[in-house]
């Protein structure tokens, strides 16, 4: 079991942010975590990352159960995380190669001397993510899509068991988005891929490789299970409280609002 959340709740200043979350992720599964703005996605990810501690319930991530000892640091070495907040922390003048290398040390910026092996691995990841053409460019000069690729390569430097992509297509145009999704699909289909948790509020980004989906609404699990049983016109009409229709094209769902 990669993740096991049992009745997890999170309260802050008397506000119930998450309620009775149950979520089990098995080895080899890739999941979409879907929810509207403010539904609690980031709060939930912060529990998985051990930045938030459940107010009640039980959280076990990669076999480590929170509560007895503080496990955050040990855990975070095994979880790759790509998010908007990480994006903002990277030094603009570091080149793409250095940004990827820094992932081996889990640092922002490069302070230790990387081994030849690390350099080779970073090159391989830049190649795999399609970034080799701008390996020597400063991070600050890269487009949004190029930055996301570099950050995914950086996250993979540490061979994480879980890779969390928190809204990775934000700010991308159609072409850049589809190209990034192609890379994510390739990665997810590899035999040694980490378990991917793909966080989004766009239905059309749910790739076939994400066979499981969790719908979060107002801090609660609204529905969770096989993607094709969750992403249906009926469930989403109730979820949004407006009539919608799901159309599948090439194994991907598209959402249409009914008149
Ligand atoms: N530290 C906090 N104290 C109080 N409320 C918070 C705190 N962190 C998040 N929230 C609230 O919890 C809800 C869920 O937030 P968040 O997890 O960021 O949603 P999402 O990532 O799905 O957009 C929001 O209503 C947000 O305002
Ligand atoms: Mg969020």
PDB file of C-alpha atoms and ligand atoms in Angstrom:
ATOM      1  CA  UNK A   1       0.000   0.000   0.000  1.00  0.00           C
ATOM      2  CA  UNK A   2       1.370   3.370  -1.052  1.00  0.00           C
ATOM      3  CA  UNK A   3      -1.143   5.486   0.829  1.00  0.00           C
ATOM      4  CA  UNK A   4      -3.716   4.680   3.477  1.00  0.00           C
ATOM      5  CA  UNK A   5      -5.821   7.472   4.927  1.00  0.00           C
ATOM      6  CA  UNK A   6      -8.490   6.422   7.400  1.00  0.00           C
ATOM      7  CA  UNK A   7     -11.120   8.913   8.536  1.00  0.00           C
ATOM      8  CA  UNK A   8      -8.669  11.770   8.298  1.00  0.00           C
ATOM      9  CA  UNK A   9      -9.949  15.145   9.399  1.00  0.00           C
ATOM     10  CA  UNK A  10      -8.175  18.489   9.495  1.00  0.00           C
ATOM     11  CA  UNK A  11      -9.318  21.468  11.502  1.00  0.00           C
ATOM     12  CA  UNK A  12      -7.751  24.927  11.623  1.00  0.00           C
ATOM     13  CA  UNK A  13      -9.081  27.700  13.847  1.00  0.00           C
ATOM     14  CA  UNK A  14     -12.418  25.906  14.228  1.00  0.00           C
ATOM     15  CA  UNK A  15     -12.696  25.566  10.441  1.00  0.00           C
ATOM     16  CA  UNK A  16     -13.216  22.024   9.209  1.00  0.00           C
ATOM     17  CA  UNK A  17     -10.928  21.862   6.171  1.00  0.00           C
ATOM     18  CA  UNK A  18     -11.047  18.081   5.605  1.00  0.00           C
ATOM     19  CA  UNK A  19     -13.636  15.626   6.887  1.00  0.00           C
ATOM     20  CA  UNK A  20     -13.529  11.835   7.106  1.00  0.00           C
ATOM     21  CA  UNK A  21     -11.147  11.315   4.232  1.00  0.00           C
ATOM     22  CA  UNK A  22     -10.649   7.668   3.304  1.00  0.00           C
ATOM     23  CA  UNK A  23      -8.164   7.030   0.530  1.00  0.00           C
ATOM     24  CA  UNK A  24      -6.201   3.910  -0.290  1.00  0.00           C
ATOM     25  CA  UNK A  25      -3.633   3.870  -3.088  1.00  0.00           C
ATOM     26  CA  UNK A  26      -2.120   0.553  -4.143  1.00  0.00           C
ATOM     27  CA  UNK A  27       1.248   0.068  -5.777  1.00  0.00           C
ATOM     28  CA  UNK A  28       1.058   0.556  -9.542  1.00  0.00           C
ATOM     29  CA  UNK A  29      -2.010   2.842  -9.515  1.00  0.00           C
ATOM     30  CA  UNK A  30      -2.021   6.393 -10.803  1.00  0.00           C
ATOM     31  CA  UNK A  31      -4.681   8.724  -9.433  1.00  0.00           C
ATOM     32  CA  UNK A  32      -6.352  11.979 -10.305  1.00  0.00           C
ATOM     33  CA  UNK A  33      -7.367  14.179  -7.396  1.00  0.00           C
ATOM     34  CA  UNK A  34     -10.091  16.428  -8.728  1.00  0.00           C
ATOM     35  CA  UNK A  35     -11.754  19.304  -6.937  1.00  0.00           C
ATOM     36  CA  UNK A  36     -12.861  22.870  -7.429  1.00  0.00           C
ATOM     37  CA  UNK A  37     -10.879  25.763  -5.965  1.00  0.00           C
ATOM     38  CA  UNK A  38     -11.032  25.649  -2.191  1.00  0.00           C
ATOM     39  CA  UNK A  39     -12.194  22.026  -2.023  1.00  0.00           C
ATOM     40  CA  UNK A  40      -9.181  21.013   0.080  1.00  0.00           C
ATOM     41  CA  UNK A  41      -6.799  19.482  -2.479  1.00  0.00           C
ATOM     42  CA  UNK A  42      -3.700  21.273  -1.262  1.00  0.00           C
ATOM     43  CA  UNK A  43      -4.618  20.675   2.390  1.00  0.00           C
ATOM     44  CA  UNK A  44      -4.884  16.968   1.601  1.00  0.00           C
ATOM     45  CA  UNK A  45      -1.545  16.914  -0.235  1.00  0.00           C
ATOM     46  CA  UNK A  46       0.030  18.617   2.747  1.00  0.00           C
ATOM     47  CA  UNK A  47      -1.133  15.733   4.904  1.00  0.00           C
ATOM     48  CA  UNK A  48       0.465  13.250   2.512  1.00  0.00           C
ATOM     49  CA  UNK A  49       3.660  15.320   2.659  1.00  0.00           C
ATOM     50  CA  UNK A  50       3.487  15.543   6.455  1.00  0.00           C
ATOM     51  CA  UNK A  51       3.289  19.340   6.405  1.00  0.00           C
ATOM     52  CA  UNK A  52      -0.189  19.062   7.913  1.00  0.00           C
ATOM     53  CA  UNK A  53      -0.911  16.698  10.760  1.00  0.00           C
ATOM     54  CA  UNK A  54      -4.408  15.140  10.817  1.00  0.00           C
ATOM     55  CA  UNK A  55      -6.604  16.474  13.628  1.00  0.00           C
ATOM     56  CA  UNK A  56      -8.070  12.987  13.864  1.00  0.00           C
ATOM     57  CA  UNK A  57      -7.874   9.750  11.916  1.00  0.00           C
ATOM     58  CA  UNK A  58      -4.911   7.773  10.708  1.00  0.00           C
ATOM     59  CA  UNK A  59      -2.494   8.547   7.887  1.00  0.00           C
ATOM     60  CA  UNK A  60       0.025   5.987   6.615  1.00  0.00           C
ATOM     61  CA  UNK A  61       2.206   7.015   3.693  1.00  0.00           C
ATOM     62  CA  UNK A  62       4.749   4.583   2.190  1.00  0.00           C
ATOM     63  CA  UNK A  63       4.426   2.419   5.277  1.00  0.00           C
ATOM     64  CA  UNK A  64       5.110   5.295   7.676  1.00  0.00           C
ATOM     65  CA  UNK A  65       2.298   6.087  10.094  1.00  0.00           C
ATOM     66  CA  UNK A  66       2.090   9.611  11.454  1.00  0.00           C
ATOM     67  CA  UNK A  67       1.713  10.191  15.126  1.00  0.00           C
ATOM     68  CA  UNK A  68       4.341   8.315  17.080  1.00  0.00           C
ATOM     69  CA  UNK A  69       7.366  10.179  15.763  1.00  0.00           C
ATOM     70  CA  UNK A  70       7.860  13.070  13.411  1.00  0.00           C
ATOM     71  CA  UNK A  71       8.410  11.495  10.010  1.00  0.00           C
ATOM     72  CA  UNK A  72       8.185  14.485   7.727  1.00  0.00           C
ATOM     73  CA  UNK A  73      11.764  14.712   6.593  1.00  0.00           C
ATOM     74  CA  UNK A  74      12.219  11.005   6.003  1.00  0.00           C
ATOM     75  CA  UNK A  75       8.960  10.872   4.097  1.00  0.00           C
ATOM     76  CA  UNK A  76       9.545  13.913   1.928  1.00  0.00           C
ATOM     77  CA  UNK A  77      12.746  12.385   0.550  1.00  0.00           C
ATOM     78  CA  UNK A  78      10.538   9.734  -1.009  1.00  0.00           C
ATOM     79  CA  UNK A  79       7.877  12.060  -2.421  1.00  0.00           C
ATOM     80  CA  UNK A  80       8.453  14.248  -5.459  1.00  0.00           C
ATOM     81  CA  UNK A  81       6.294  17.368  -5.442  1.00  0.00           C
ATOM     82  CA  UNK A  82       5.760  19.802  -8.303  1.00  0.00           C
ATOM     83  CA  UNK A  83       3.569  22.775  -7.451  1.00  0.00           C
ATOM     84  CA  UNK A  84       3.116  26.460  -8.137  1.00  0.00           C
ATOM     85  CA  UNK A  85       4.712  27.333  -4.812  1.00  0.00           C
ATOM     86  CA  UNK A  86       7.854  25.338  -5.694  1.00  0.00           C
ATOM     87  CA  UNK A  87       7.954  27.037  -9.061  1.00  0.00           C
ATOM     88  CA  UNK A  88       8.198  30.421  -7.365  1.00  0.00           C
ATOM     89  CA  UNK A  89      11.056  29.385  -5.074  1.00  0.00           C
ATOM     90  CA  UNK A  90      13.536  28.250  -7.751  1.00  0.00           C
ATOM     91  CA  UNK A  91      16.390  30.697  -8.403  1.00  0.00           C
ATOM     92  CA  UNK A  92      15.795  32.398 -11.742  1.00  0.00           C
ATOM     93  CA  UNK A  93      19.496  32.470 -12.661  1.00  0.00           C
ATOM     94  CA  UNK A  94      20.165  28.748 -12.103  1.00  0.00           C
ATOM     95  CA  UNK A  95      20.230  26.900 -15.389  1.00  0.00           C
ATOM     96  CA  UNK A  96      17.887  23.992 -16.079  1.00  0.00           C
ATOM     97  CA  UNK A  97      20.653  21.426 -15.536  1.00  0.00           C
ATOM     98  CA  UNK A  98      21.473  22.863 -12.093  1.00  0.00           C
ATOM     99  CA  UNK A  99      17.812  22.960 -11.130  1.00  0.00           C
ATOM    100  CA  UNK A 100      17.468  19.266 -11.985  1.00  0.00           C
ATOM    101  CA  UNK A 101      20.702  18.398 -10.142  1.00  0.00           C
ATOM    102  CA  UNK A 102      19.497  20.182  -7.004  1.00  0.00           C
ATOM    103  CA  UNK A 103      16.778  17.539  -6.788  1.00  0.00           C
ATOM    104  CA  UNK A 104      19.432  15.011  -5.726  1.00  0.00           C
ATOM    105  CA  UNK A 105      20.004  17.067  -2.562  1.00  0.00           C
ATOM    106  CA  UNK A 106      16.387  18.177  -2.066  1.00  0.00           C
ATOM    107  CA  UNK A 107      17.680  21.749  -1.977  1.00  0.00           C
ATOM    108  CA  UNK A 108      16.650  24.962  -3.706  1.00  0.00           C
ATOM    109  CA  UNK A 109      19.907  25.919  -5.408  1.00  0.00           C
ATOM    110  CA  UNK A 110      23.006  23.772  -5.722  1.00  0.00           C
ATOM    111  CA  UNK A 111      25.403  23.869  -2.746  1.00  0.00           C
ATOM    112  CA  UNK A 112      27.022  20.455  -2.892  1.00  0.00           C
ATOM    113  CA  UNK A 113      29.188  19.046  -5.659  1.00  0.00           C
ATOM    114  CA  UNK A 114      27.200  16.568  -7.693  1.00  0.00           C
ATOM    115  CA  UNK A 115      28.839  13.241  -8.548  1.00  0.00           C
ATOM    116  CA  UNK A 116      29.389  12.167 -12.152  1.00  0.00           C
ATOM    117  CA  UNK A 117      26.607   9.675 -11.649  1.00  0.00           C
ATOM    118  CA  UNK A 118      24.201  12.452 -10.635  1.00  0.00           C
ATOM    119  CA  UNK A 119      25.203  14.533 -13.648  1.00  0.00           C
ATOM    120  CA  UNK A 120      24.576  11.603 -15.932  1.00  0.00           C
ATOM    121  CA  UNK A 121      21.220  10.962 -14.347  1.00  0.00           C
ATOM    122  CA  UNK A 122      20.209  14.620 -14.641  1.00  0.00           C
ATOM    123  CA  UNK A 123      21.119  14.595 -18.351  1.00  0.00           C
ATOM    124  CA  UNK A 124      19.093  11.433 -18.855  1.00  0.00           C
ATOM    125  CA  UNK A 125      16.058  12.984 -17.145  1.00  0.00           C
ATOM    126  CA  UNK A 126      16.364  16.215 -19.137  1.00  0.00           C
ATOM    127  CA  UNK A 127      16.430  14.062 -22.256  1.00  0.00           C
ATOM    128  CA  UNK A 128      13.460  11.981 -21.121  1.00  0.00           C
ATOM    129  CA  UNK A 129      11.375  15.049 -20.322  1.00  0.00           C
ATOM    130  CA  UNK A 130      12.316  16.697 -23.623  1.00  0.00           C
ATOM    131  CA  UNK A 131      14.372  19.480 -21.983  1.00  0.00           C
ATOM    132  CA  UNK A 132      17.837  18.714 -23.286  1.00  0.00           C
ATOM    133  CA  UNK A 133      17.652  21.563 -25.834  1.00  0.00           C
ATOM    134  CA  UNK A 134      17.516  24.150 -23.030  1.00  0.00           C
ATOM    135  CA  UNK A 135      19.605  22.408 -20.361  1.00  0.00           C
ATOM    136  CA  UNK A 136      21.979  25.397 -20.206  1.00  0.00           C
ATOM    137  CA  UNK A 137      19.310  28.115 -20.238  1.00  0.00           C
ATOM    138  CA  UNK A 138      18.546  30.066 -17.090  1.00  0.00           C
ATOM    139  CA  UNK A 139      15.365  28.939 -15.401  1.00  0.00           C
ATOM    140  CA  UNK A 140      14.034  32.507 -15.469  1.00  0.00           C
ATOM    141  CA  UNK A 141      14.165  32.580 -19.275  1.00  0.00           C
ATOM    142  CA  UNK A 142      12.148  29.384 -19.729  1.00  0.00           C
ATOM    143  CA  UNK A 143       8.492  29.273 -20.722  1.00  0.00           C
ATOM    144  CA  UNK A 144       5.914  28.019 -18.235  1.00  0.00           C
ATOM    145  CA  UNK A 145       5.745  24.606 -19.943  1.00  0.00           C
ATOM    146  CA  UNK A 146       9.527  24.277 -20.040  1.00  0.00           C
ATOM    147  CA  UNK A 147       9.739  25.120 -16.335  1.00  0.00           C
ATOM    148  CA  UNK A 148       7.229  22.433 -15.436  1.00  0.00           C
ATOM    149  CA  UNK A 149       9.234  19.817 -17.349  1.00  0.00           C
ATOM    150  CA  UNK A 150      12.406  20.879 -15.572  1.00  0.00           C
ATOM    151  CA  UNK A 151      10.669  20.658 -12.187  1.00  0.00           C
ATOM    152  CA  UNK A 152       9.348  17.175 -12.972  1.00  0.00           C
ATOM    153  CA  UNK A 153      12.871  16.073 -13.948  1.00  0.00           C
ATOM    154  CA  UNK A 154      14.131  17.640 -10.694  1.00  0.00           C
ATOM    155  CA  UNK A 155      11.554  15.707  -8.679  1.00  0.00           C
ATOM    156  CA  UNK A 156      12.590  12.449 -10.378  1.00  0.00           C
ATOM    157  CA  UNK A 157      16.281  12.920  -9.442  1.00  0.00           C
ATOM    158  CA  UNK A 158      15.592  11.445  -5.990  1.00  0.00           C
ATOM    159  CA  UNK A 159      13.796   8.350  -7.378  1.00  0.00           C
ATOM    160  CA  UNK A 160      10.612   9.141  -5.463  1.00  0.00           C
ATOM    161  CA  UNK A 161       8.030   6.469  -4.743  1.00  0.00           C
ATOM    162  CA  UNK A 162       5.246   9.036  -5.140  1.00  0.00           C
ATOM    163  CA  UNK A 163       5.182  11.937  -7.593  1.00  0.00           C
ATOM    164  CA  UNK A 164       2.603  14.628  -6.867  1.00  0.00           C
ATOM    165  CA  UNK A 165       1.805  17.031  -9.694  1.00  0.00           C
ATOM    166  CA  UNK A 166      -0.327  19.868  -8.311  1.00  0.00           C
ATOM    167  CA  UNK A 167      -2.071  21.560 -11.263  1.00  0.00           C
ATOM    168  CA  UNK A 168       0.984  21.276 -13.535  1.00  0.00           C
ATOM    169  CA  UNK A 169      -0.763  22.699 -16.610  1.00  0.00           C
ATOM    170  CA  UNK A 170      -1.681  26.034 -15.008  1.00  0.00           C
ATOM    171  CA  UNK A 171      -0.892  28.863 -17.361  1.00  0.00           C
ATOM    172  CA  UNK A 172      -0.115  26.626 -20.340  1.00  0.00           C
ATOM    173  CA  UNK A 173      -1.595  27.135 -23.789  1.00  0.00           C
ATOM    174  CA  UNK A 174      -3.286  24.214 -25.549  1.00  0.00           C
ATOM    175  CA  UNK A 175      -0.164  22.955 -27.339  1.00  0.00           C
ATOM    176  CA  UNK A 176       2.117  23.251 -24.319  1.00  0.00           C
ATOM    177  CA  UNK A 177      -0.495  21.531 -22.158  1.00  0.00           C
ATOM    178  CA  UNK A 178      -0.931  18.606 -24.533  1.00  0.00           C
ATOM    179  CA  UNK A 179       2.828  18.215 -24.900  1.00  0.00           C
ATOM    180  CA  UNK A 180       3.272  18.160 -21.136  1.00  0.00           C
ATOM    181  CA  UNK A 181       0.428  15.640 -20.792  1.00  0.00           C
ATOM    182  CA  UNK A 182       2.152  13.432 -23.407  1.00  0.00           C
ATOM    183  CA  UNK A 183       5.328  13.459 -21.316  1.00  0.00           C
ATOM    184  CA  UNK A 184       3.405  12.659 -18.132  1.00  0.00           C
ATOM    185  CA  UNK A 185       1.644   9.785 -19.888  1.00  0.00           C
ATOM    186  CA  UNK A 186       4.958   8.349 -21.088  1.00  0.00           C
ATOM    187  CA  UNK A 187       6.400   8.593 -17.605  1.00  0.00           C
ATOM    188  CA  UNK A 188       3.345   7.000 -15.982  1.00  0.00           C
ATOM    189  CA  UNK A 189       3.436   4.089 -18.420  1.00  0.00           C
ATOM    190  CA  UNK A 190       7.028   3.179 -17.605  1.00  0.00           C
ATOM    191  CA  UNK A 191       7.438  -0.011 -15.585  1.00  0.00           C
ATOM    192  CA  UNK A 192       9.422   1.735 -12.829  1.00  0.00           C
ATOM    193  CA  UNK A 193       7.274   4.874 -12.672  1.00  0.00           C
ATOM    194  CA  UNK A 194       6.531   6.346  -9.264  1.00  0.00           C
ATOM    195  CA  UNK A 195       2.899   6.373  -8.205  1.00  0.00           C
ATOM    196  CA  UNK A 196       1.542   9.594  -9.687  1.00  0.00           C
ATOM    197  CA  UNK A 197      -1.086  11.745  -8.006  1.00  0.00           C
ATOM    198  CA  UNK A 198      -2.259  14.253 -10.578  1.00  0.00           C
ATOM    199  CA  UNK A 199      -4.148  17.181  -9.106  1.00  0.00           C
ATOM    200  CA  UNK A 200      -6.398  19.202 -11.353  1.00  0.00           C
ATOM    201  CA  UNK A 201      -9.664  21.044 -11.721  1.00  0.00           C
ATOM    202  CA  UNK A 202      -9.842  20.281 -15.457  1.00  0.00           C
ATOM    203  CA  UNK A 203     -11.728  17.110 -16.433  1.00  0.00           C
ATOM    204  CA  UNK A 204     -10.154  17.005 -19.907  1.00  0.00           C
ATOM    205  CA  UNK A 205      -6.692  16.488 -18.390  1.00  0.00           C
ATOM    206  CA  UNK A 206      -7.588  13.042 -17.069  1.00  0.00           C
ATOM    207  CA  UNK A 207      -5.353  10.763 -19.140  1.00  0.00           C
ATOM    208  CA  UNK A 208      -6.231   7.082 -19.629  1.00  0.00           C
ATOM    209  CA  UNK A 209      -3.266   6.099 -17.451  1.00  0.00           C
ATOM    210  CA  UNK A 210      -5.055   7.649 -14.464  1.00  0.00           C
ATOM    211  CA  UNK A 211      -7.355   4.710 -13.922  1.00  0.00           C
ATOM    212  CA  UNK A 212      -8.470   5.974 -10.507  1.00  0.00           C
ATOM    213  CA  UNK A 213     -10.075   9.273  -9.580  1.00  0.00           C
ATOM    214  CA  UNK A 214     -11.042  10.935  -6.339  1.00  0.00           C
ATOM    215  CA  UNK A 215     -13.553  13.787  -6.386  1.00  0.00           C
ATOM    216  CA  UNK A 216     -13.189  16.145  -3.481  1.00  0.00           C
ATOM    217  CA  UNK A 217     -15.949  18.591  -2.562  1.00  0.00           C
ATOM    218  CA  UNK A 218     -15.942  20.992   0.373  1.00  0.00           C
ATOM    219  CA  UNK A 219     -13.294  18.975   2.184  1.00  0.00           C
ATOM    220  CA  UNK A 220     -15.045  15.636   1.762  1.00  0.00           C
ATOM    221  CA  UNK A 221     -14.644  12.708  -0.591  1.00  0.00           C
ATOM    222  CA  UNK A 222     -17.584  13.077  -2.959  1.00  0.00           C
ATOM    223  CA  UNK A 223     -16.769   9.953  -4.984  1.00  0.00           C
ATOM    224  CA  UNK A 224     -13.724   7.788  -5.489  1.00  0.00           C
ATOM    225  CA  UNK A 225     -12.871   4.733  -7.579  1.00  0.00           C
ATOM    226  CA  UNK A 226     -12.386   3.653 -11.203  1.00  0.00           C
ATOM    227  CA  UNK A 227     -12.162   6.786 -13.349  1.00  0.00           C
ATOM    228  CA  UNK A 228     -14.718   5.573 -15.901  1.00  0.00           C
ATOM    229  CA  UNK A 229     -17.222   4.956 -13.108  1.00  0.00           C
ATOM    230  CA  UNK A 230     -16.597   8.301 -11.409  1.00  0.00           C
ATOM    231  CA  UNK A 231     -16.316  10.655 -14.378  1.00  0.00           C
ATOM    232  CA  UNK A 232     -19.896  10.210 -15.562  1.00  0.00           C
ATOM    233  CA  UNK A 233     -22.582  12.703 -16.574  1.00  0.00           C
ATOM    234  CA  UNK A 234     -24.734  11.633 -13.642  1.00  0.00           C
ATOM    235  CA  UNK A 235     -22.105  11.916 -10.912  1.00  0.00           C
ATOM    236  CA  UNK A 236     -20.717  15.208 -12.213  1.00  0.00           C
ATOM    237  CA  UNK A 237     -24.198  16.742 -12.645  1.00  0.00           C
ATOM    238  CA  UNK A 238     -24.805  16.062  -8.966  1.00  0.00           C
ATOM    239  CA  UNK A 239     -21.281  17.103  -8.013  1.00  0.00           C
ATOM    240  CA  UNK A 240     -21.520  20.508  -9.734  1.00  0.00           C
ATOM    241  CA  UNK A 241     -25.212  20.902  -9.099  1.00  0.00           C
ATOM    242  CA  UNK A 242     -25.686  21.963 -12.712  1.00  0.00           C
ATOM    243  CA  UNK A 243     -26.550  19.709 -15.662  1.00  0.00           C
ATOM    244  CA  UNK A 244     -23.399  18.589 -17.452  1.00  0.00           C
ATOM    245  CA  UNK A 245     -22.550  15.948 -19.986  1.00  0.00           C
ATOM    246  CA  UNK A 246     -19.308  13.948 -20.212  1.00  0.00           C
ATOM    247  CA  UNK A 247     -18.143  13.101 -23.701  1.00  0.00           C
ATOM    248  CA  UNK A 248     -15.290  10.617 -24.189  1.00  0.00           C
ATOM    249  CA  UNK A 249     -12.904  11.068 -27.124  1.00  0.00           C
ATOM    250  CA  UNK A 250      -9.775   8.937 -27.553  1.00  0.00           C
ATOM    251  CA  UNK A 251     -10.189   7.631 -24.003  1.00  0.00           C
ATOM    252  CA  UNK A 252     -10.256  11.107 -22.511  1.00  0.00           C
ATOM    253  CA  UNK A 253     -13.299  12.789 -20.947  1.00  0.00           C
ATOM    254  CA  UNK A 254     -14.568  16.230 -21.952  1.00  0.00           C
ATOM    255  CA  UNK A 255     -17.098  18.179 -19.958  1.00  0.00           C
ATOM    256  CA  UNK A 256     -19.970  20.027 -21.611  1.00  0.00           C
ATOM    257  CA  UNK A 257     -22.565  22.128 -19.811  1.00  0.00           C
ATOM    258  CA  UNK A 258     -26.090  21.247 -20.881  1.00  0.00           C
ATOM    259  CA  UNK A 259     -28.430  24.066 -21.920  1.00  0.00           C
TER     260      UNK A 259
HETATM  261  N1  LIG B   1      -4.343  27.336   7.567  1.00  0.00           N
HETATM  262  C1  LIG B   1      -5.615  27.486   7.231  1.00  0.00           C
HETATM  263  N2  LIG B   1      -6.497  28.044   8.108  1.00  0.00           N
HETATM  264  C2  LIG B   1      -7.801  28.194   7.774  1.00  0.00           C
HETATM  265  N3  LIG B   1      -8.329  27.811   6.590  1.00  0.00           N
HETATM  266  C3  LIG B   1      -7.509  27.253   5.686  1.00  0.00           C
HETATM  267  C4  LIG B   1      -6.126  27.051   5.946  1.00  0.00           C
HETATM  268  N4  LIG B   1      -5.576  26.457   4.857  1.00  0.00           N
HETATM  269  C5  LIG B   1      -6.578  26.297   3.952  1.00  0.00           C
HETATM  270  N5  LIG B   1      -7.738  26.776   4.447  1.00  0.00           N
HETATM  271  C6  LIG B   1      -9.068  26.741   3.782  1.00  0.00           C
HETATM  272  O1  LIG B   1      -9.346  25.397   3.472  1.00  0.00           O
HETATM  273  C7  LIG B   1     -10.025  25.295   2.228  1.00  0.00           C
HETATM  274  C8  LIG B   1      -9.285  24.357   1.296  1.00  0.00           C
HETATM  275  O2  LIG B   1      -8.118  25.011   0.792  1.00  0.00           O
HETATM  276  P1  LIG B   1      -7.115  24.325  -0.234  1.00  0.00           P
HETATM  277  O3  LIG B   1      -6.693  23.011   0.295  1.00  0.00           O
HETATM  278  O4  LIG B   1      -6.047  25.306  -0.533  1.00  0.00           O
HETATM  279  O5  LIG B   1      -8.045  24.119  -1.523  1.00  0.00           O
HETATM  280  P2  LIG B   1      -7.653  23.737  -3.041  1.00  0.00           P
HETATM  281  O6  LIG B   1      -6.201  23.380  -3.084  1.00  0.00           O
HETATM  282  O7  LIG B   1      -8.557  22.603  -3.385  1.00  0.00           O
HETATM  283  O8  LIG B   1      -7.967  24.934  -3.880  1.00  0.00           O
HETATM  284  C9  LIG B   1     -10.167  26.698   1.701  1.00  0.00           C
HETATM  285  O9  LIG B   1     -11.453  27.151   2.017  1.00  0.00           O
HETATM  286  C10 LIG B   1      -9.086  27.462   2.459  1.00  0.00           C
HETATM  287  O10 LIG B   1      -9.438  28.819   2.602  1.00  0.00           O
HETATM  288 MG1  LIG B   2      -4.593  24.062  -4.325  1.00  0.00          MG
END
